[in-house]
């Protein structure tokens, strides 16, 4: 099974980024951290021509449930999402929490991780649908 869920969207990079944040907020996921790799690399005198945003997102309720059950699962959190542009256009994606959690061996987290997959992929799909709308 694929570890990445990704969709192309007919928006500018900044429009896609802002739209994704709005969709996440509607689904009670907050952005804890936002990084543009280009900016960070340029800060270190490394030329990099592509904006590549990484968002670390979290739903406090889900996070608490996971950590209450298995504190060491904090290594897998928060969820990572990306917005970037390549030769094919602007893309939105995420690392699937269900795939990450599956390597932990904690079968009691499978359903919750699958639910988070669904919510985050719905946010991505909503951005794409609204752009095509």
mmCIF file of N, CA and C in Angstrom:
data_model
loop_
_atom_site.group_PDB
_atom_site.id
_atom_site.type_symbol
_atom_site.label_atom_id
_atom_site.label_comp_id
_atom_site.label_asym_id
_atom_site.label_seq_id
_atom_site.Cartn_x
_atom_site.Cartn_y
_atom_site.Cartn_z
ATOM 1 N N UNK A 1 0.842 -1.185 0.000
ATOM 2 C CA UNK A 1 0.000 0.000 0.000
ATOM 3 C C UNK A 1 0.885 1.245 0.000
ATOM 4 N N UNK A 2 0.421 2.267 -0.643
ATOM 5 C CA UNK A 2 1.161 3.521 -0.737
ATOM 6 C C UNK A 2 1.211 4.245 0.609
ATOM 7 N N UNK A 3 2.336 4.828 0.914
ATOM 8 C CA UNK A 3 2.471 5.585 2.160
ATOM 9 C C UNK A 3 2.106 7.055 1.962
ATOM 10 N N UNK A 4 2.086 7.505 0.694
ATOM 11 C CA UNK A 4 1.773 8.901 0.384
ATOM 12 C C UNK A 4 0.435 8.988 -0.331
ATOM 13 N N UNK A 5 -0.386 9.948 0.081
ATOM 14 C CA UNK A 5 -1.619 10.293 -0.628
ATOM 15 C C UNK A 5 -1.380 11.676 -1.211
ATOM 16 N N UNK A 6 -1.544 11.809 -2.538
ATOM 17 C CA UNK A 6 -1.196 13.067 -3.189
ATOM 18 C C UNK A 6 -2.159 13.356 -4.335
ATOM 19 N N UNK A 7 -2.501 14.642 -4.501
ATOM 20 C CA UNK A 7 -3.377 15.095 -5.584
ATOM 21 C C UNK A 7 -2.812 16.369 -6.190
ATOM 22 N N UNK A 8 -3.008 16.501 -7.490
ATOM 23 C CA UNK A 8 -2.680 17.741 -8.190
ATOM 24 C C UNK A 8 -3.882 18.653 -8.105
ATOM 25 N N UNK A 9 -3.636 19.976 -7.998
ATOM 26 C CA UNK A 9 -4.731 20.940 -7.858
ATOM 27 C C UNK A 9 -4.494 22.120 -8.792
ATOM 28 N N UNK A 10 -5.568 22.627 -9.366
ATOM 29 C CA UNK A 10 -5.500 23.766 -10.290
ATOM 30 C C UNK A 10 -5.596 25.079 -9.530
ATOM 31 N N UNK A 11 -4.609 25.349 -8.708
ATOM 32 C CA UNK A 11 -4.498 26.586 -7.928
ATOM 33 C C UNK A 11 -3.040 27.014 -7.928
ATOM 34 N N UNK A 12 -2.812 28.265 -7.555
ATOM 35 C CA UNK A 12 -1.436 28.671 -7.310
ATOM 36 C C UNK A 12 -0.971 28.008 -6.017
ATOM 37 N N UNK A 13 0.310 28.018 -5.813
ATOM 38 C CA UNK A 13 0.853 27.421 -4.601
ATOM 39 C C UNK A 13 0.279 28.080 -3.352
ATOM 40 N N UNK A 14 0.257 29.404 -3.320
ATOM 41 C CA UNK A 14 -0.256 30.089 -2.122
ATOM 42 C C UNK A 14 -1.754 29.858 -1.942
ATOM 43 N N UNK A 15 -2.503 29.806 -3.038
ATOM 44 C CA UNK A 15 -3.942 29.513 -2.931
ATOM 45 C C UNK A 15 -4.171 28.105 -2.373
ATOM 46 N N UNK A 16 -3.403 27.157 -2.871
ATOM 47 C CA UNK A 16 -3.532 25.778 -2.404
ATOM 48 C C UNK A 16 -3.181 25.666 -0.926
ATOM 49 N N UNK A 17 -2.121 26.331 -0.521
ATOM 50 C CA UNK A 17 -1.687 26.301 0.876
ATOM 51 C C UNK A 17 -2.764 26.873 1.790
ATOM 52 N N UNK A 18 -3.285 28.035 1.436
ATOM 53 C CA UNK A 18 -4.319 28.669 2.270
ATOM 54 C C UNK A 18 -5.613 27.868 2.267
ATOM 55 N N UNK A 19 -5.978 27.314 1.127
ATOM 56 C CA UNK A 19 -7.191 26.506 1.034
ATOM 57 C C UNK A 19 -7.069 25.241 1.877
ATOM 58 N N UNK A 20 -5.907 24.611 1.848
ATOM 59 C CA UNK A 20 -5.701 23.411 2.666
ATOM 60 C C UNK A 20 -5.799 23.748 4.147
ATOM 61 N N UNK A 21 -5.199 24.834 4.561
ATOM 62 C CA UNK A 21 -5.284 25.237 5.973
ATOM 63 C C UNK A 21 -6.729 25.453 6.387
ATOM 64 N N UNK A 22 -7.514 26.076 5.524
ATOM 65 C CA UNK A 22 -8.933 26.316 5.825
ATOM 66 C C UNK A 22 -9.689 24.991 5.943
ATOM 67 N N UNK A 23 -9.433 24.067 5.042
ATOM 68 C CA UNK A 23 -10.112 22.765 5.091
ATOM 69 C C UNK A 23 -9.712 21.988 6.343
ATOM 70 N N UNK A 24 -8.456 22.072 6.717
ATOM 71 C CA UNK A 24 -8.012 21.407 7.940
ATOM 72 C C UNK A 24 -8.707 21.998 9.160
ATOM 73 N N UNK A 25 -8.801 23.316 9.191
ATOM 74 C CA UNK A 25 -9.453 23.982 10.322
ATOM 75 C C UNK A 25 -10.911 23.541 10.442
ATOM 76 N N UNK A 26 -11.606 23.414 9.320
ATOM 77 C CA UNK A 26 -12.994 22.946 9.344
ATOM 78 C C UNK A 26 -13.105 21.549 9.928
ATOM 79 N N UNK A 27 -12.044 20.780 9.817
ATOM 80 C CA UNK A 27 -12.041 19.407 10.307
ATOM 81 C C UNK A 27 -11.353 19.288 11.671
ATOM 82 N N UNK A 28 -11.153 20.427 12.322
ATOM 83 C CA UNK A 28 -10.582 20.500 13.677
ATOM 84 C C UNK A 28 -9.123 20.033 13.749
ATOM 85 N N UNK A 29 -8.390 20.264 12.664
ATOM 86 C CA UNK A 29 -6.958 20.027 12.651
ATOM 87 C C UNK A 29 -6.260 21.373 12.583
ATOM 88 N N UNK A 30 -5.314 21.579 13.470
ATOM 89 C CA UNK A 30 -4.555 22.815 13.470
ATOM 90 C C UNK A 30 -3.181 22.604 12.866
ATOM 91 N N UNK A 31 -2.615 23.676 12.346
ATOM 92 C CA UNK A 31 -1.255 23.636 11.823
ATOM 93 C C UNK A 31 -0.327 24.065 12.955
ATOM 94 N N UNK A 32 0.474 23.137 13.428
ATOM 95 C CA UNK A 32 1.400 23.410 14.524
ATOM 96 C C UNK A 32 2.687 24.055 14.030
ATOM 97 N N UNK A 33 3.053 23.701 12.799
ATOM 98 C CA UNK A 33 4.336 24.163 12.264
ATOM 99 C C UNK A 33 4.243 24.191 10.746
ATOM 100 N N UNK A 34 4.843 25.203 10.153
ATOM 101 C CA UNK A 34 4.884 25.337 8.705
ATOM 102 C C UNK A 34 6.314 25.684 8.302
ATOM 103 N N UNK A 35 6.856 24.923 7.368
ATOM 104 C CA UNK A 35 8.224 25.116 6.913
ATOM 105 C C UNK A 35 8.244 25.144 5.400
ATOM 106 N N UNK A 36 8.926 26.129 4.833
ATOM 107 C CA UNK A 36 9.198 26.138 3.407
ATOM 108 C C UNK A 36 10.674 25.747 3.254
ATOM 109 N N UNK A 37 10.909 24.562 2.691
ATOM 110 C CA UNK A 37 12.287 24.089 2.542
ATOM 111 C C UNK A 37 13.152 25.083 1.772
ATOM 112 N N UNK A 38 12.583 25.734 0.759
ATOM 113 C CA UNK A 38 13.363 26.694 -0.026
ATOM 114 C C UNK A 38 13.934 27.777 0.874
ATOM 115 N N UNK A 39 13.096 28.369 1.703
ATOM 116 C CA UNK A 39 13.555 29.431 2.597
ATOM 117 C C UNK A 39 14.645 28.941 3.541
ATOM 118 N N UNK A 40 14.456 27.764 4.083
ATOM 119 C CA UNK A 40 15.437 27.222 5.035
ATOM 120 C C UNK A 40 16.765 26.926 4.350
ATOM 121 N N UNK A 41 16.710 26.404 3.139
ATOM 122 C CA UNK A 41 17.948 26.100 2.417
ATOM 123 C C UNK A 41 18.666 27.374 1.994
ATOM 124 N N UNK A 42 17.905 28.356 1.526
ATOM 125 C CA UNK A 42 18.503 29.636 1.128
ATOM 126 C C UNK A 42 19.158 30.311 2.341
ATOM 127 N N UNK A 43 18.517 30.209 3.510
ATOM 128 C CA UNK A 43 19.107 30.748 4.747
ATOM 129 C C UNK A 43 20.501 30.184 4.989
ATOM 130 N N UNK A 44 20.706 28.971 4.530
ATOM 131 C CA UNK A 44 21.988 28.288 4.724
ATOM 132 C C UNK A 44 22.855 28.338 3.470
ATOM 133 N N UNK A 45 22.595 29.349 2.649
ATOM 134 C CA UNK A 45 23.378 29.587 1.430
ATOM 135 C C UNK A 45 23.366 28.407 0.459
ATOM 136 N N UNK A 46 22.240 27.712 0.413
ATOM 137 C CA UNK A 46 22.070 26.605 -0.521
ATOM 138 C C UNK A 46 20.996 26.987 -1.522
ATOM 139 N N UNK A 47 21.329 27.030 -2.776
ATOM 140 C CA UNK A 47 20.367 27.402 -3.814
ATOM 141 C C UNK A 47 19.334 26.295 -3.979
ATOM 142 N N UNK A 48 18.074 26.684 -3.956
ATOM 143 C CA UNK A 48 16.972 25.749 -4.159
ATOM 144 C C UNK A 48 15.832 26.554 -4.754
ATOM 145 N N UNK A 49 15.379 26.169 -5.924
ATOM 146 C CA UNK A 49 14.435 26.986 -6.686
ATOM 147 C C UNK A 49 12.962 26.665 -6.441
ATOM 148 N N UNK A 50 12.656 25.661 -5.654
ATOM 149 C CA UNK A 50 11.269 25.231 -5.504
ATOM 150 C C UNK A 50 10.727 25.543 -4.113
ATOM 151 N N UNK A 51 9.539 26.112 -4.075
ATOM 152 C CA UNK A 51 8.832 26.205 -2.802
ATOM 153 C C UNK A 51 8.299 24.817 -2.484
ATOM 154 N N UNK A 52 8.571 24.342 -1.303
ATOM 155 C CA UNK A 52 8.071 23.049 -0.843
ATOM 156 C C UNK A 52 7.696 23.222 0.622
ATOM 157 N N UNK A 53 6.398 23.347 0.866
ATOM 158 C CA UNK A 53 5.900 23.573 2.221
ATOM 159 C C UNK A 53 5.591 22.242 2.902
ATOM 160 N N UNK A 54 6.033 22.129 4.129
ATOM 161 C CA UNK A 54 5.683 21.007 4.982
ATOM 162 C C UNK A 54 4.864 21.570 6.128
ATOM 163 N N UNK A 55 3.702 20.970 6.347
ATOM 164 C CA UNK A 55 2.835 21.351 7.460
ATOM 165 C C UNK A 55 2.789 20.194 8.446
ATOM 166 N N UNK A 56 2.962 20.510 9.704
ATOM 167 C CA UNK A 56 2.728 19.520 10.746
ATOM 168 C C UNK A 56 1.377 19.847 11.342
ATOM 169 N N UNK A 57 0.447 18.901 11.216
ATOM 170 C CA UNK A 57 -0.938 19.153 11.611
ATOM 171 C C UNK A 57 -1.363 18.185 12.707
ATOM 172 N N UNK A 58 -2.320 18.646 13.502
ATOM 173 C CA UNK A 58 -2.727 17.847 14.655
ATOM 174 C C UNK A 58 -4.168 18.137 15.038
ATOM 175 N N UNK A 59 -4.859 17.087 15.450
ATOM 176 C CA UNK A 59 -6.155 17.200 16.095
ATOM 177 C C UNK A 59 -5.905 16.806 17.553
ATOM 178 N N UNK A 60 -6.072 17.742 18.484
ATOM 179 C CA UNK A 60 -5.736 17.441 19.878
ATOM 180 C C UNK A 60 -6.454 16.225 20.453
ATOM 181 N N UNK A 61 -7.701 16.018 20.070
ATOM 182 C CA UNK A 61 -8.451 14.864 20.590
ATOM 183 C C UNK A 61 -7.839 13.542 20.159
ATOM 184 N N UNK A 62 -7.522 13.433 18.875
ATOM 185 C CA UNK A 62 -6.881 12.215 18.390
ATOM 186 C C UNK A 62 -5.501 12.041 19.017
ATOM 187 N N UNK A 63 -4.754 13.122 19.114
ATOM 188 C CA UNK A 63 -3.409 13.050 19.694
ATOM 189 C C UNK A 63 -3.460 12.542 21.131
ATOM 190 N N UNK A 64 -4.391 13.063 21.898
ATOM 191 C CA UNK A 64 -4.506 12.623 23.295
ATOM 192 C C UNK A 64 -4.846 11.143 23.386
ATOM 193 N N UNK A 65 -5.777 10.693 22.558
ATOM 194 C CA UNK A 65 -6.143 9.270 22.574
ATOM 195 C C UNK A 65 -4.944 8.386 22.262
ATOM 196 N N UNK A 66 -4.197 8.752 21.237
ATOM 197 C CA UNK A 66 -3.025 7.958 20.853
ATOM 198 C C UNK A 66 -2.003 7.949 21.980
ATOM 199 N N UNK A 67 -1.694 9.121 22.512
ATOM 200 C CA UNK A 67 -0.671 9.208 23.561
ATOM 201 C C UNK A 67 -1.117 8.545 24.857
ATOM 202 N N UNK A 68 -2.418 8.597 25.172
ATOM 203 C CA UNK A 68 -2.924 7.897 26.358
ATOM 204 C C UNK A 68 -2.753 6.384 26.221
ATOM 205 N N UNK A 69 -2.899 5.882 25.011
ATOM 206 C CA UNK A 69 -2.782 4.442 24.790
ATOM 207 C C UNK A 69 -1.324 3.995 24.690
ATOM 208 N N UNK A 70 -0.501 4.804 23.984
ATOM 209 C CA UNK A 70 0.896 4.421 23.750
ATOM 210 C C UNK A 70 1.732 5.686 23.654
ATOM 211 N N UNK A 71 2.325 6.065 24.741
ATOM 212 C CA UNK A 71 3.086 7.316 24.800
ATOM 213 C C UNK A 71 4.195 7.372 23.744
ATOM 214 N N UNK A 72 4.795 6.237 23.465
ATOM 215 C CA UNK A 72 5.889 6.224 22.487
ATOM 216 C C UNK A 72 5.436 6.529 21.059
ATOM 217 N N UNK A 73 4.134 6.563 20.811
ATOM 218 C CA UNK A 73 3.633 6.897 19.475
ATOM 219 C C UNK A 73 3.801 8.386 19.175
ATOM 220 N N UNK A 74 4.233 9.152 20.159
ATOM 221 C CA UNK A 74 4.546 10.550 19.916
ATOM 222 C C UNK A 74 5.643 10.723 18.873
ATOM 223 N N UNK A 75 6.441 9.677 18.670
ATOM 224 C CA UNK A 75 7.459 9.725 17.614
ATOM 225 C C UNK A 75 6.835 9.880 16.228
ATOM 226 N N UNK A 76 5.597 9.440 16.075
ATOM 227 C CA UNK A 76 4.925 9.449 14.778
ATOM 228 C C UNK A 76 4.064 10.689 14.566
ATOM 229 N N UNK A 77 4.065 11.567 15.511
ATOM 230 C CA UNK A 77 3.160 12.703 15.468
ATOM 231 C C UNK A 77 3.957 14.006 15.472
ATOM 232 N N UNK A 78 3.417 15.095 15.010
ATOM 233 C CA UNK A 78 2.109 15.251 14.374
ATOM 234 C C UNK A 78 2.133 14.733 12.939
ATOM 235 N N UNK A 79 0.970 14.758 12.301
ATOM 236 C CA UNK A 79 0.855 14.307 10.909
ATOM 237 C C UNK A 79 1.540 15.313 9.997
ATOM 238 N N UNK A 80 2.173 14.797 8.958
ATOM 239 C CA UNK A 80 2.863 15.661 7.993
ATOM 240 C C UNK A 80 2.070 15.744 6.694
ATOM 241 N N UNK A 81 1.967 16.973 6.206
ATOM 242 C CA UNK A 81 1.333 17.234 4.916
ATOM 243 C C UNK A 81 2.281 18.131 4.127
ATOM 244 N N UNK A 82 2.128 18.134 2.804
ATOM 245 C CA UNK A 82 3.005 18.929 1.954
ATOM 246 C C UNK A 82 2.205 19.632 0.868
ATOM 247 N N UNK A 83 2.706 20.797 0.481
ATOM 248 C CA UNK A 83 2.180 21.554 -0.652
ATOM 249 C C UNK A 83 3.399 22.035 -1.423
ATOM 250 N N UNK A 84 3.452 21.684 -2.699
ATOM 251 C CA UNK A 84 4.613 22.072 -3.499
ATOM 252 C C UNK A 84 4.231 22.153 -4.969
ATOM 253 N N UNK A 85 5.154 22.703 -5.740
ATOM 254 C CA UNK A 85 4.929 22.814 -7.173
ATOM 255 C C UNK A 85 6.100 22.191 -7.912
ATOM 256 N N UNK A 86 5.771 21.337 -8.887
ATOM 257 C CA UNK A 86 6.792 20.775 -9.754
ATOM 258 C C UNK A 86 6.377 21.011 -11.204
ATOM 259 N N UNK A 87 7.009 20.336 -12.136
ATOM 260 C CA UNK A 87 6.725 20.549 -13.558
ATOM 261 C C UNK A 87 5.286 20.210 -13.932
ATOM 262 N N UNK A 88 4.637 19.368 -13.143
ATOM 263 C CA UNK A 88 3.251 18.970 -13.415
ATOM 264 C C UNK A 88 2.230 19.911 -12.787
ATOM 265 N N UNK A 89 2.656 20.803 -11.917
ATOM 266 C CA UNK A 89 1.740 21.730 -11.264
ATOM 267 C C UNK A 89 1.837 21.657 -9.751
ATOM 268 N N UNK A 90 0.832 22.227 -9.102
ATOM 269 C CA UNK A 90 0.786 22.273 -7.638
ATOM 270 C C UNK A 90 0.201 20.960 -7.117
ATOM 271 N N UNK A 91 0.837 20.433 -6.079
ATOM 272 C CA UNK A 91 0.390 19.173 -5.492
ATOM 273 C C UNK A 91 0.203 19.324 -3.992
ATOM 274 N N UNK A 92 -0.774 18.596 -3.487
ATOM 275 C CA UNK A 92 -1.061 18.513 -2.056
ATOM 276 C C UNK A 92 -0.897 17.052 -1.668
ATOM 277 N N UNK A 93 -0.323 16.801 -0.521
ATOM 278 C CA UNK A 93 -0.171 15.415 -0.120
ATOM 279 C C UNK A 93 0.049 15.247 1.359
ATOM 280 N N UNK A 94 0.111 13.990 1.737
ATOM 281 C CA UNK A 94 0.330 13.658 3.146
ATOM 282 C C UNK A 94 0.983 12.295 3.252
ATOM 283 N N UNK A 95 1.670 12.085 4.346
ATOM 284 C CA UNK A 95 2.074 10.747 4.739
ATOM 285 C C UNK A 95 0.862 10.138 5.427
ATOM 286 N N UNK A 96 0.455 8.958 5.016
ATOM 287 C CA UNK A 96 -0.735 8.332 5.602
ATOM 288 C C UNK A 96 -0.442 7.870 7.032
ATOM 289 N N UNK A 97 -1.169 8.432 7.995
ATOM 290 C CA UNK A 97 -0.974 8.004 9.380
ATOM 291 C C UNK A 97 -1.164 6.500 9.569
ATOM 292 N N UNK A 98 -2.099 5.908 8.843
ATOM 293 C CA UNK A 98 -2.339 4.466 8.998
ATOM 294 C C UNK A 98 -1.106 3.659 8.617
ATOM 295 N N UNK A 99 -0.382 4.093 7.591
ATOM 296 C CA UNK A 99 0.814 3.383 7.169
ATOM 297 C C UNK A 99 1.942 3.560 8.177
ATOM 298 N N UNK A 100 2.063 4.778 8.700
ATOM 299 C CA UNK A 100 3.087 5.021 9.716
ATOM 300 C C UNK A 100 2.793 4.232 10.988
ATOM 301 N N UNK A 101 1.541 4.284 11.423
ATOM 302 C CA UNK A 101 1.169 3.578 12.658
ATOM 303 C C UNK A 101 1.285 2.069 12.501
ATOM 304 N N UNK A 102 1.093 1.560 11.273
ATOM 305 C CA UNK A 102 1.119 0.106 11.072
ATOM 306 C C UNK A 102 2.489 -0.491 11.414
ATOM 307 N N UNK A 103 3.526 0.286 11.258
ATOM 308 C CA UNK A 103 4.848 -0.268 11.578
ATOM 309 C C UNK A 103 5.111 -0.332 13.084
ATOM 310 N N UNK A 104 4.231 0.299 13.861
ATOM 311 C CA UNK A 104 4.397 0.282 15.313
ATOM 312 C C UNK A 104 4.033 -1.063 15.916
ATOM 313 N N UNK A 105 3.154 -1.799 15.243
ATOM 314 C CA UNK A 105 2.690 -3.064 15.793
ATOM 315 C C UNK A 105 1.504 -2.927 16.725
ATOM 316 N N UNK A 106 1.042 -1.702 16.981
ATOM 317 C CA UNK A 106 -0.102 -1.490 17.869
ATOM 318 C C UNK A 106 -1.390 -1.600 17.057
ATOM 319 N N UNK A 107 -1.985 -2.765 17.065
ATOM 320 C CA UNK A 107 -3.196 -2.984 16.273
ATOM 321 C C UNK A 107 -4.391 -2.212 16.819
ATOM 322 N N UNK A 108 -4.335 -1.822 18.086
ATOM 323 C CA UNK A 108 -5.451 -1.075 18.667
ATOM 324 C C UNK A 108 -5.540 0.359 18.126
ATOM 325 N N UNK A 109 -4.543 0.803 17.369
ATOM 326 C CA UNK A 109 -4.560 2.150 16.796
ATOM 327 C C UNK A 109 -4.980 2.165 15.325
ATOM 328 N N UNK A 110 -5.187 0.988 14.738
ATOM 329 C CA UNK A 110 -5.475 0.907 13.310
ATOM 330 C C UNK A 110 -6.703 1.710 12.901
ATOM 331 N N UNK A 111 -7.800 1.565 13.624
ATOM 332 C CA UNK A 111 -9.036 2.244 13.246
ATOM 333 C C UNK A 111 -8.904 3.763 13.363
ATOM 334 N N UNK A 112 -8.298 4.214 14.441
ATOM 335 C CA UNK A 112 -8.115 5.651 14.623
ATOM 336 C C UNK A 112 -7.222 6.224 13.524
ATOM 337 N N UNK A 113 -6.139 5.543 13.210
ATOM 338 C CA UNK A 113 -5.240 6.016 12.155
ATOM 339 C C UNK A 113 -5.955 6.041 10.810
ATOM 340 N N UNK A 114 -6.781 5.053 10.562
ATOM 341 C CA UNK A 114 -7.565 5.030 9.322
ATOM 342 C C UNK A 114 -8.544 6.203 9.271
ATOM 343 N N UNK A 115 -9.141 6.527 10.408
ATOM 344 C CA UNK A 115 -10.043 7.675 10.476
ATOM 345 C C UNK A 115 -9.303 8.981 10.174
ATOM 346 N N UNK A 116 -8.101 9.112 10.704
ATOM 347 C CA UNK A 116 -7.298 10.310 10.442
ATOM 348 C C UNK A 116 -6.918 10.365 8.965
ATOM 349 N N UNK A 117 -6.547 9.225 8.384
ATOM 350 C CA UNK A 117 -6.297 9.171 6.929
ATOM 351 C C UNK A 117 -7.483 9.754 6.167
ATOM 352 N N UNK A 118 -8.669 9.269 6.520
ATOM 353 C CA UNK A 118 -9.890 9.696 5.814
ATOM 354 C C UNK A 118 -10.117 11.196 5.944
ATOM 355 N N UNK A 119 -9.948 11.715 7.141
ATOM 356 C CA UNK A 119 -10.185 13.145 7.378
ATOM 357 C C UNK A 119 -9.186 13.994 6.596
ATOM 358 N N UNK A 120 -7.920 13.637 6.654
ATOM 359 C CA UNK A 120 -6.897 14.429 5.968
ATOM 360 C C UNK A 120 -7.021 14.312 4.439
ATOM 361 N N UNK A 121 -7.330 13.124 3.951
ATOM 362 C CA UNK A 121 -7.511 12.979 2.503
ATOM 363 C C UNK A 121 -8.769 13.711 2.041
ATOM 364 N N UNK A 122 -9.810 13.750 2.879
ATOM 365 C CA UNK A 122 -11.008 14.533 2.547
ATOM 366 C C UNK A 122 -10.676 16.017 2.441
ATOM 367 N N UNK A 123 -9.795 16.503 3.308
ATOM 368 C CA UNK A 123 -9.392 17.911 3.240
ATOM 369 C C UNK A 123 -8.676 18.187 1.918
ATOM 370 N N UNK A 124 -7.784 17.301 1.525
ATOM 371 C CA UNK A 124 -7.081 17.450 0.248
ATOM 372 C C UNK A 124 -8.081 17.408 -0.903
ATOM 373 N N UNK A 125 -8.958 16.418 -0.880
ATOM 374 C CA UNK A 125 -9.945 16.269 -1.955
ATOM 375 C C UNK A 125 -10.862 17.482 -2.037
ATOM 376 N N UNK A 126 -11.206 18.077 -0.898
ATOM 377 C CA UNK A 126 -12.078 19.261 -0.891
ATOM 378 C C UNK A 126 -11.387 20.443 -1.561
ATOM 379 N N UNK A 127 -10.093 20.587 -1.344
ATOM 380 C CA UNK A 127 -9.339 21.670 -2.011
ATOM 381 C C UNK A 127 -9.385 21.461 -3.528
ATOM 382 N N UNK A 128 -9.143 20.236 -3.962
ATOM 383 C CA UNK A 128 -9.143 19.926 -5.397
ATOM 384 C C UNK A 128 -10.528 20.145 -5.986
ATOM 385 N N UNK A 129 -11.554 19.677 -5.304
ATOM 386 C CA UNK A 129 -12.928 19.816 -5.799
ATOM 387 C C UNK A 129 -13.333 21.284 -5.905
ATOM 388 N N UNK A 130 -13.006 22.060 -4.895
ATOM 389 C CA UNK A 130 -13.341 23.482 -4.905
ATOM 390 C C UNK A 130 -12.614 24.193 -6.054
ATOM 391 N N UNK A 131 -11.370 23.825 -6.312
ATOM 392 C CA UNK A 131 -10.597 24.433 -7.390
ATOM 393 C C UNK A 131 -11.182 24.086 -8.764
ATOM 394 N N UNK A 132 -11.690 22.857 -8.887
ATOM 395 C CA UNK A 132 -12.261 22.404 -10.161
ATOM 396 C C UNK A 132 -13.696 22.854 -10.348
ATOM 397 N N UNK A 133 -14.320 23.257 -9.198
ATOM 398 C CA UNK A 133 -15.728 23.580 -9.101
ATOM 399 C C UNK A 133 -16.287 24.545 -10.021
#
